[in-house]
Amino acid sequence: MTHEAPGAASLPEQGSLALAPELSVIAPVLNEAGNVAALVARLVPVLSRCVRSFEIVFIDDGSTDTTLEVLRTLNHSDPRVRCVSFSRNFGKEIAIAAGLDHARGAAVVIIDADLQHQPEAIETFVNYWRQGYKNVYGQRIDRASDTPMRRWLTQNFYGMFSAFGETPLPEGAGDFRLLDRQAVDALRSMGERARFSKGLYAWIGYKSIGVPIQIDDRVHGFSKFSYRKLTRFALDGLMSFSTLPLMVWTYVGIATAVLALFAAFYFILETMTRGVDVPGFASLIVSVMFFSGVQLISLGVLGEYIGRIFAEVKRRPLYLVAENIGDARAKEQATDKLDV
Ligand code: UDP
Ligand code: MG
């Protein structure tokens, strides 16, 4: 494949193809006023070097600081910088989905706005893309920039995912990556609400390759992911890519029933040989409590899945766009704000 806008003919809702740049960079932002200008300043020279034309699309995920104003100014001075602003915070995963919807490029790069991902790596990504790779992902060499607690949790999560998940995840792969238009369209065709992007990137397949990358420390501000958010994210990931937690209860049930049969057999024998023996209150209480616990856990797992099914069947739009800065099509979209 050459770099002559692969898949350009299939660009969706593009209006005039002349509008479509060769590369779109999308960056989800939540309160990153201190970082966005620096990111643009580092992106522009890299992109000017390696592609013919580009756009940088920020997805403002309900920022409450001056991020939006800074982005407006950036758009004024360089119309290649655009911004889609959400009506509230929808979360990074959904912001990425919106970025993929609004990107027009023949390839799309997803990058964090806090300069933890080095924009210079994009040059390598683009080189692989030109060699025909459709999914070029940055692979973390180490996790030194994470806290030890987060590293430990991450390790456990990936251990569980590879044991239970139905889609193998490449090691150390994150959101920083380049996707060919074909891969972008594949991701856009997946309408699910619980978006565990890392799983989705792996699920779509296509010719993929990992590029080792160094994750820098955050330049300004702090991580937006609390442990609570990360737990939710981990559960979403496991549950959208595995039905094992749902199925395992059949086996737990069978095992306990078999155990109960053995116990019944033992008690019958004991009664026959030694006569009726009333004591046993403690063991009774313990087993009642234990099995009530097991039942509640299994109900809880059912609840987790049902909650997700409920969220999916409501078919609410994935996100709502409040403002579209620098988009020539913004007028059309202002009348169609349910920008699914
Ligand atoms: N982010 C977002 N919405 C959120 C949380 C984060 O758009 O609800 C953005 C954030 O502004 C940053 C990127 O996602 O550009 C990565 O977030 P962060 O640096 O907080 O995560 P970490 O690097 O700790 O994984
Ligand atoms: Mg970060």
Short mmCIF file of C-alpha atoms and ligand atoms in Angstrom, two decimals:
data_model
loop_
_atom_site.label_atom_id
_atom_site.label_comp_id
_atom_site.label_asym_id
_atom_site.label_seq_id
_atom_site.Cartn_x
_atom_site.Cartn_y
_atom_site.Cartn_z
CA MET A 1 0.00 0.00 0.00
CA THR A 2 1.23 3.46 -0.76
CA HIS A 3 0.43 6.46 1.33
CA GLU A 4 -1.91 7.82 -1.31
CA ALA A 5 -4.79 8.24 1.10
CA PRO A 6 -5.60 4.54 1.55
CA GLY A 7 -9.30 3.92 1.77
CA ALA A 8 -10.04 7.52 0.90
CA ALA A 9 -12.90 6.47 -1.33
CA SER A 10 -14.72 5.09 1.68
CA LEU A 11 -14.36 8.17 3.87
CA PRO A 12 -17.70 8.47 5.64
CA GLU A 13 -19.73 11.68 5.73
CA GLN A 14 -16.79 13.61 4.52
CA GLY A 15 -18.59 16.05 2.28
CA SER A 16 -15.88 17.29 -0.01
CA LEU A 17 -12.94 14.93 -0.10
CA ALA A 18 -10.70 17.94 -0.63
CA LEU A 19 -11.34 18.67 3.05
CA ALA A 20 -9.88 15.38 4.13
CA PRO A 21 -6.31 15.66 5.41
CA GLU A 22 -3.88 12.79 5.17
CA LEU A 23 -3.63 12.44 8.94
CA SER A 24 -5.89 13.37 11.84
CA VAL A 25 -4.57 13.53 15.37
CA ILE A 26 -7.24 13.21 18.03
CA ALA A 27 -6.66 14.07 21.68
CA PRO A 28 -9.23 13.73 24.47
CA VAL A 29 -8.90 16.57 26.97
CA LEU A 30 -10.27 17.06 30.44
CA ASN A 31 -8.94 20.18 32.16
CA GLU A 32 -5.68 20.35 30.27
CA ALA A 33 -5.45 24.13 29.82
CA GLY A 34 -1.76 24.04 30.70
CA ASN A 35 -0.92 21.32 28.19
CA VAL A 36 -2.83 21.82 24.94
CA ALA A 37 -0.77 24.68 23.51
CA ALA A 38 2.46 22.84 24.29
CA LEU A 39 1.08 19.71 22.64
CA VAL A 40 0.16 21.60 19.46
CA ALA A 41 3.57 23.26 19.42
CA ARG A 42 5.25 19.85 19.54
CA LEU A 43 2.85 18.15 17.13
CA VAL A 44 2.98 20.69 14.29
CA PRO A 45 6.68 20.31 13.38
CA VAL A 46 6.48 16.51 13.56
CA LEU A 47 3.34 16.35 11.43
CA SER A 48 4.59 18.90 8.90
CA ARG A 49 7.63 16.69 8.44
CA CYS A 50 5.90 13.39 7.90
CA VAL A 51 2.54 14.00 6.20
CA ARG A 52 1.19 16.15 3.39
CA SER A 53 -1.72 17.56 5.37
CA PHE A 54 -3.08 17.10 8.85
CA GLU A 55 -5.65 18.24 11.38
CA ILE A 56 -5.57 18.13 15.17
CA VAL A 57 -8.94 17.43 16.72
CA PHE A 58 -9.34 17.94 20.45
CA ILE A 59 -12.30 16.41 22.19
CA ASP A 60 -13.10 18.56 25.17
CA ASP A 61 -14.59 16.09 27.62
CA GLY A 62 -16.48 18.60 29.75
CA SER A 63 -13.50 20.63 30.99
CA THR A 64 -14.28 23.10 33.74
CA ASP A 65 -11.07 25.12 33.43
CA THR A 66 -10.04 27.37 30.53
CA THR A 67 -9.19 24.50 28.15
CA LEU A 68 -11.98 25.46 25.75
CA GLU A 69 -10.85 29.11 25.57
CA VAL A 70 -7.28 28.04 24.91
CA LEU A 71 -8.50 25.73 22.14
CA ARG A 72 -10.57 28.53 20.62
CA THR A 73 -7.46 30.73 20.48
CA LEU A 74 -5.43 27.91 18.97
CA ASN A 75 -8.09 27.42 16.30
CA HIS A 76 -7.99 31.15 15.48
CA SER A 77 -4.27 31.09 14.90
CA ASP A 78 -4.25 27.72 13.10
CA PRO A 79 -7.50 26.41 11.58
CA ARG A 80 -5.97 22.93 11.40
CA VAL A 81 -6.63 22.77 15.13
CA ARG A 82 -10.28 21.93 15.79
CA CYS A 83 -12.29 21.04 18.84
CA VAL A 84 -15.43 19.08 19.55
CA SER A 85 -16.74 20.04 22.94
CA PHE A 86 -19.01 17.69 24.92
CA SER A 87 -22.00 18.91 26.90
CA ARG A 88 -20.47 17.28 30.01
CA ASN A 89 -17.80 14.78 31.03
CA PHE A 90 -18.45 11.47 29.26
CA GLY A 91 -15.11 9.80 29.95
CA LYS A 92 -11.95 9.28 27.93
CA GLU A 93 -13.16 6.17 26.11
CA ILE A 94 -16.19 7.96 24.75
CA ALA A 95 -14.10 11.01 23.91
CA ILE A 96 -11.92 8.74 21.77
CA ALA A 97 -15.04 7.37 20.04
CA ALA A 98 -16.13 10.94 19.28
CA GLY A 99 -12.66 11.75 18.00
CA LEU A 100 -12.83 8.82 15.58
CA ASP A 101 -16.25 10.04 14.42
CA HIS A 102 -14.98 13.56 13.74
CA ALA A 103 -11.57 12.75 12.29
CA ARG A 104 -11.45 13.02 8.50
CA GLY A 105 -7.94 11.80 7.83
CA ALA A 106 -6.93 8.71 5.87
CA ALA A 107 -5.22 7.69 9.10
CA VAL A 108 -5.90 8.73 12.69
CA VAL A 109 -3.48 9.04 15.58
CA ILE A 110 -4.86 8.94 19.13
CA ILE A 111 -2.73 10.75 21.70
CA ASP A 112 -3.07 11.89 25.33
CA ALA A 113 -3.01 15.65 25.71
CA ASP A 114 -0.74 15.70 28.76
CA LEU A 115 2.48 15.14 26.78
CA GLN A 116 3.00 11.72 28.34
CA HIS A 117 2.97 10.39 24.79
CA GLN A 118 5.88 11.77 22.78
CA PRO A 119 4.54 13.28 19.53
CA GLU A 120 7.85 12.44 17.84
CA ALA A 121 6.86 8.75 17.82
CA ILE A 122 4.17 9.59 15.25
CA GLU A 123 6.85 9.72 12.57
CA THR A 124 7.62 6.03 13.17
CA PHE A 125 3.89 5.23 13.25
CA VAL A 126 3.41 6.92 9.86
CA ASN A 127 6.36 5.03 8.37
CA TYR A 128 4.79 1.72 9.34
CA TRP A 129 1.43 2.89 8.03
CA ARG A 130 3.06 3.60 4.68
CA GLN A 131 4.40 0.07 4.72
CA GLY A 132 0.82 -1.19 4.94
CA TYR A 133 0.20 -1.56 8.69
CA LYS A 134 -3.30 -0.52 9.67
CA ASN A 135 -3.00 -0.62 13.42
CA VAL A 136 0.34 0.74 14.67
CA TYR A 137 0.38 0.85 18.46
CA GLY A 138 2.79 2.34 20.95
CA GLN A 139 4.04 -0.29 23.36
CA ARG A 140 5.16 0.84 26.79
CA ILE A 141 8.69 -0.18 27.64
CA ASP A 142 8.20 0.42 31.34
CA ARG A 143 5.59 1.80 33.70
CA ALA A 144 7.96 3.95 35.74
CA SER A 145 5.67 6.99 35.45
CA ASP A 146 2.85 5.12 37.26
CA THR A 147 2.57 4.78 41.02
CA PRO A 148 3.60 1.33 42.41
CA MET A 149 0.01 0.66 43.47
CA ARG A 150 -1.29 1.41 39.98
CA ARG A 151 1.44 -0.75 38.44
CA TRP A 152 0.45 -3.65 40.68
CA LEU A 153 -3.25 -3.27 39.86
CA THR A 154 -2.51 -2.97 36.14
CA GLN A 155 -0.43 -6.14 36.23
CA ASN A 156 -3.23 -8.03 37.98
CA PHE A 157 -5.82 -6.74 35.57
CA TYR A 158 -3.85 -7.84 32.51
CA GLY A 159 -3.21 -11.20 34.16
CA MET A 160 -6.94 -11.68 34.65
CA PHE A 161 -7.74 -10.41 31.19
CA SER A 162 -5.42 -12.88 29.52
CA ALA A 163 -6.83 -15.69 31.67
CA PHE A 164 -10.52 -14.87 31.15
CA GLY A 165 -10.77 -12.49 28.22
CA GLU A 166 -11.75 -13.85 24.84
CA THR A 167 -9.51 -11.39 22.97
CA PRO A 168 -5.76 -11.47 23.64
CA LEU A 169 -4.35 -8.00 24.33
CA PRO A 170 -0.85 -7.16 23.12
CA GLU A 171 1.44 -6.42 26.05
CA GLY A 172 1.86 -2.77 27.05
CA ALA A 173 -0.35 -1.46 24.23
CA GLY A 174 -2.36 1.63 25.08
CA ASP A 175 -4.36 4.30 23.33
CA PHE A 176 -1.36 5.99 21.71
CA ARG A 177 -1.54 4.56 18.21
CA LEU A 178 -2.17 5.12 14.53
CA LEU A 179 -5.21 3.59 12.88
CA ASP A 180 -5.81 3.37 9.18
CA ARG A 181 -9.19 4.62 7.91
CA GLN A 182 -10.32 1.00 7.47
CA ALA A 183 -9.62 0.26 11.15
CA VAL A 184 -11.27 3.55 12.18
CA ASP A 185 -14.42 2.64 10.28
CA ALA A 186 -14.40 -0.81 11.87
CA LEU A 187 -14.23 0.77 15.32
CA ARG A 188 -16.96 3.26 14.44
CA SER A 189 -19.23 0.44 13.37
CA MET A 190 -19.21 -0.92 16.92
CA GLY A 191 -22.08 0.77 18.62
CA GLU A 192 -21.45 -0.46 22.14
CA ARG A 193 -21.66 1.93 25.06
CA ALA A 194 -19.27 0.18 27.41
CA ARG A 195 -16.22 1.02 25.38
CA PHE A 196 -13.06 -0.70 26.41
CA SER A 197 -10.93 0.65 23.58
CA LYS A 198 -7.88 -1.47 24.29
CA GLY A 199 -10.01 -4.56 23.76
CA LEU A 200 -11.73 -3.12 20.69
CA TYR A 201 -8.41 -2.26 19.01
CA ALA A 202 -7.29 -5.85 19.50
CA TRP A 203 -10.66 -7.27 18.48
CA ILE A 204 -10.75 -5.61 15.05
CA GLY A 205 -7.46 -7.24 14.01
CA TYR A 206 -5.91 -5.96 10.73
CA LYS A 207 -2.22 -5.89 10.10
CA SER A 208 -0.81 -4.62 13.40
CA ILE A 209 2.59 -3.81 14.80
CA GLY A 210 3.91 -2.51 18.13
CA VAL A 211 6.40 0.33 18.40
CA PRO A 212 8.29 0.61 21.71
CA ILE A 213 7.57 3.97 23.33
CA GLN A 214 8.64 5.76 26.47
CA ILE A 215 5.86 7.27 28.58
CA ASP A 216 6.96 10.62 30.01
CA ASP A 217 5.78 12.24 33.20
CA ARG A 218 2.79 14.51 33.00
CA VAL A 219 3.80 18.11 32.23
CA HIS A 220 0.94 19.99 33.95
CA GLY A 221 -1.93 18.95 36.18
CA PHE A 222 -2.66 15.50 37.54
CA SER A 223 -4.02 12.18 36.30
CA LYS A 224 -7.79 12.23 35.85
CA PHE A 225 -8.10 8.57 36.71
CA SER A 226 -8.96 7.88 40.32
CA TYR A 227 -8.80 4.27 41.56
CA ARG A 228 -12.60 4.23 41.52
CA LYS A 229 -12.64 5.18 37.82
CA LEU A 230 -9.93 2.62 37.08
CA THR A 231 -11.92 -0.13 38.82
CA ARG A 232 -15.00 0.70 36.76
CA PHE A 233 -12.85 0.69 33.66
CA ALA A 234 -11.32 -2.69 34.55
CA LEU A 235 -14.76 -4.22 35.20
CA ASP A 236 -16.06 -2.80 31.91
CA GLY A 237 -13.09 -4.31 30.14
CA LEU A 238 -13.45 -7.75 31.65
CA MET A 239 -17.19 -7.89 31.24
CA SER A 240 -17.31 -6.69 27.65
CA PHE A 241 -14.70 -9.21 26.59
CA SER A 242 -15.57 -12.24 28.67
CA THR A 243 -18.69 -14.12 29.63
CA LEU A 244 -16.73 -16.30 32.01
CA PRO A 245 -17.82 -14.44 35.18
CA LEU A 246 -21.38 -15.17 34.07
CA MET A 247 -20.81 -18.82 33.26
CA VAL A 248 -18.55 -19.78 36.14
CA TRP A 249 -21.50 -19.97 38.55
CA THR A 250 -22.84 -23.05 36.82
CA TYR A 251 -19.65 -24.85 37.81
CA VAL A 252 -19.60 -23.36 41.33
CA GLY A 253 -23.20 -24.55 41.68
CA ILE A 254 -22.42 -28.04 40.44
CA ALA A 255 -19.39 -28.28 42.73
CA THR A 256 -21.33 -27.19 45.82
CA ALA A 257 -24.24 -29.51 45.00
CA VAL A 258 -21.83 -32.44 44.70
CA LEU A 259 -20.21 -31.41 47.97
CA ALA A 260 -23.64 -31.22 49.63
CA LEU A 261 -24.46 -34.73 48.38
CA PHE A 262 -21.28 -36.07 49.91
CA ALA A 263 -22.07 -34.27 53.16
CA ALA A 264 -25.60 -35.71 53.15
CA PHE A 265 -24.20 -39.18 52.56
CA TYR A 266 -21.73 -38.72 55.41
CA PHE A 267 -24.43 -37.52 57.82
CA ILE A 268 -26.73 -40.43 56.93
CA LEU A 269 -23.93 -42.89 57.61
CA GLU A 270 -23.02 -41.14 60.84
CA THR A 271 -26.62 -41.14 62.07
CA MET A 272 -26.94 -44.83 61.24
CA THR A 273 -23.75 -45.81 63.03
CA ARG A 274 -23.65 -43.38 65.96
CA GLY A 275 -27.29 -42.35 66.30
CA VAL A 276 -28.78 -38.84 66.18
CA ASP A 277 -26.36 -36.13 67.12
CA VAL A 278 -27.86 -32.67 67.74
CA PRO A 279 -24.78 -30.45 68.05
CA GLY A 280 -23.63 -28.86 64.80
CA PHE A 281 -25.05 -25.39 65.21
CA ALA A 282 -21.75 -23.69 64.37
CA SER A 283 -21.19 -25.64 61.16
CA LEU A 284 -24.79 -24.99 60.16
CA ILE A 285 -24.48 -21.21 60.59
CA VAL A 286 -21.14 -21.12 58.83
CA SER A 287 -22.41 -23.05 55.83
CA VAL A 288 -25.62 -20.99 55.62
CA MET A 289 -23.58 -17.79 55.68
CA PHE A 290 -21.05 -19.09 53.21
CA PHE A 291 -23.59 -20.21 50.66
CA SER A 292 -25.68 -17.05 51.07
CA GLY A 293 -22.50 -15.14 50.27
CA VAL A 294 -21.83 -17.27 47.20
CA GLN A 295 -25.40 -16.72 45.99
CA LEU A 296 -25.20 -12.98 46.50
CA ILE A 297 -21.93 -12.80 44.61
CA SER A 298 -23.43 -14.68 41.68
CA LEU A 299 -26.47 -12.39 41.75
CA GLY A 300 -24.11 -9.41 41.82
CA VAL A 301 -22.32 -10.67 38.73
CA LEU A 302 -25.66 -11.12 36.99
CA GLY A 303 -26.51 -7.57 38.04
CA GLU A 304 -23.30 -6.22 36.51
CA TYR A 305 -24.16 -7.80 33.17
CA ILE A 306 -27.82 -6.84 33.32
CA GLY A 307 -26.84 -3.25 34.11
CA ARG A 308 -24.68 -3.23 31.02
CA ILE A 309 -27.42 -4.80 28.89
CA PHE A 310 -29.79 -2.10 30.21
CA ALA A 311 -27.34 0.64 29.24
CA GLU A 312 -27.00 -0.86 25.76
CA VAL A 313 -30.70 -1.34 25.06
CA LYS A 314 -31.59 2.21 26.05
CA ARG A 315 -29.68 3.22 22.94
CA ARG A 316 -28.96 6.69 24.19
CA PRO A 317 -26.50 8.66 22.10
CA LEU A 318 -22.95 7.90 23.12
CA TYR A 319 -22.21 11.58 23.68
CA LEU A 320 -23.68 15.03 23.14
CA VAL A 321 -21.77 17.75 21.36
CA ALA A 322 -22.28 21.25 22.76
CA GLU A 323 -19.95 23.06 20.42
CA ASN A 324 -17.90 22.32 17.36
CA ILE A 325 -15.01 24.73 16.99
CA GLY A 326 -13.45 25.17 13.57
CA ASP A 327 -15.61 22.67 11.75
CA ALA A 328 -16.92 23.83 8.38
CA ARG A 329 -19.84 21.49 8.91
CA ALA A 330 -20.61 22.95 12.32
CA LYS A 331 -23.73 24.68 11.02
CA GLU A 332 -25.31 21.43 9.92
CA GLN A 333 -24.41 19.83 13.19
CA ALA A 334 -25.84 22.62 15.30
CA THR A 335 -29.27 21.49 14.16
CA ASP A 336 -28.41 17.87 14.79
CA LYS A 337 -26.86 17.90 18.20
CA LEU A 338 -27.59 14.28 18.90
CA ASP A 339 -24.23 13.57 17.40
CA VAL A 340 -24.13 9.80 17.75
N1 UDP B 1 -9.29 12.41 29.84
C1 UDP B 1 -10.54 12.68 29.30
N2 UDP B 1 -11.65 12.40 30.05
C2 UDP B 1 -11.59 11.85 31.30
C3 UDP B 1 -10.30 11.54 31.82
C4 UDP B 1 -9.18 11.84 31.06
O1 UDP B 1 -10.64 13.17 28.19
O2 UDP B 1 -12.63 11.63 31.91
C5 UDP B 1 -8.09 12.71 29.02
C6 UDP B 1 -7.02 13.55 29.72
O3 UDP B 1 -7.26 14.93 29.58
C7 UDP B 1 -5.75 13.11 29.01
C8 UDP B 1 -6.04 11.65 28.67
O4 UDP B 1 -7.45 11.50 28.73
O5 UDP B 1 -5.54 13.82 27.81
C9 UDP B 1 -5.35 10.72 29.65
O6 UDP B 1 -5.77 11.02 30.97
P1 UDP B 1 -4.80 11.03 32.22
O7 UDP B 1 -3.49 11.62 31.87
O8 UDP B 1 -5.54 11.66 33.34
O9 UDP B 1 -4.67 9.48 32.47
P2 UDP B 1 -3.36 8.62 32.80
O10 UDP B 1 -2.23 9.17 31.99
O11 UDP B 1 -3.15 8.77 34.27
O12 UDP B 1 -3.76 7.24 32.39
MG MG B 2 -1.68 10.97 31.52
#
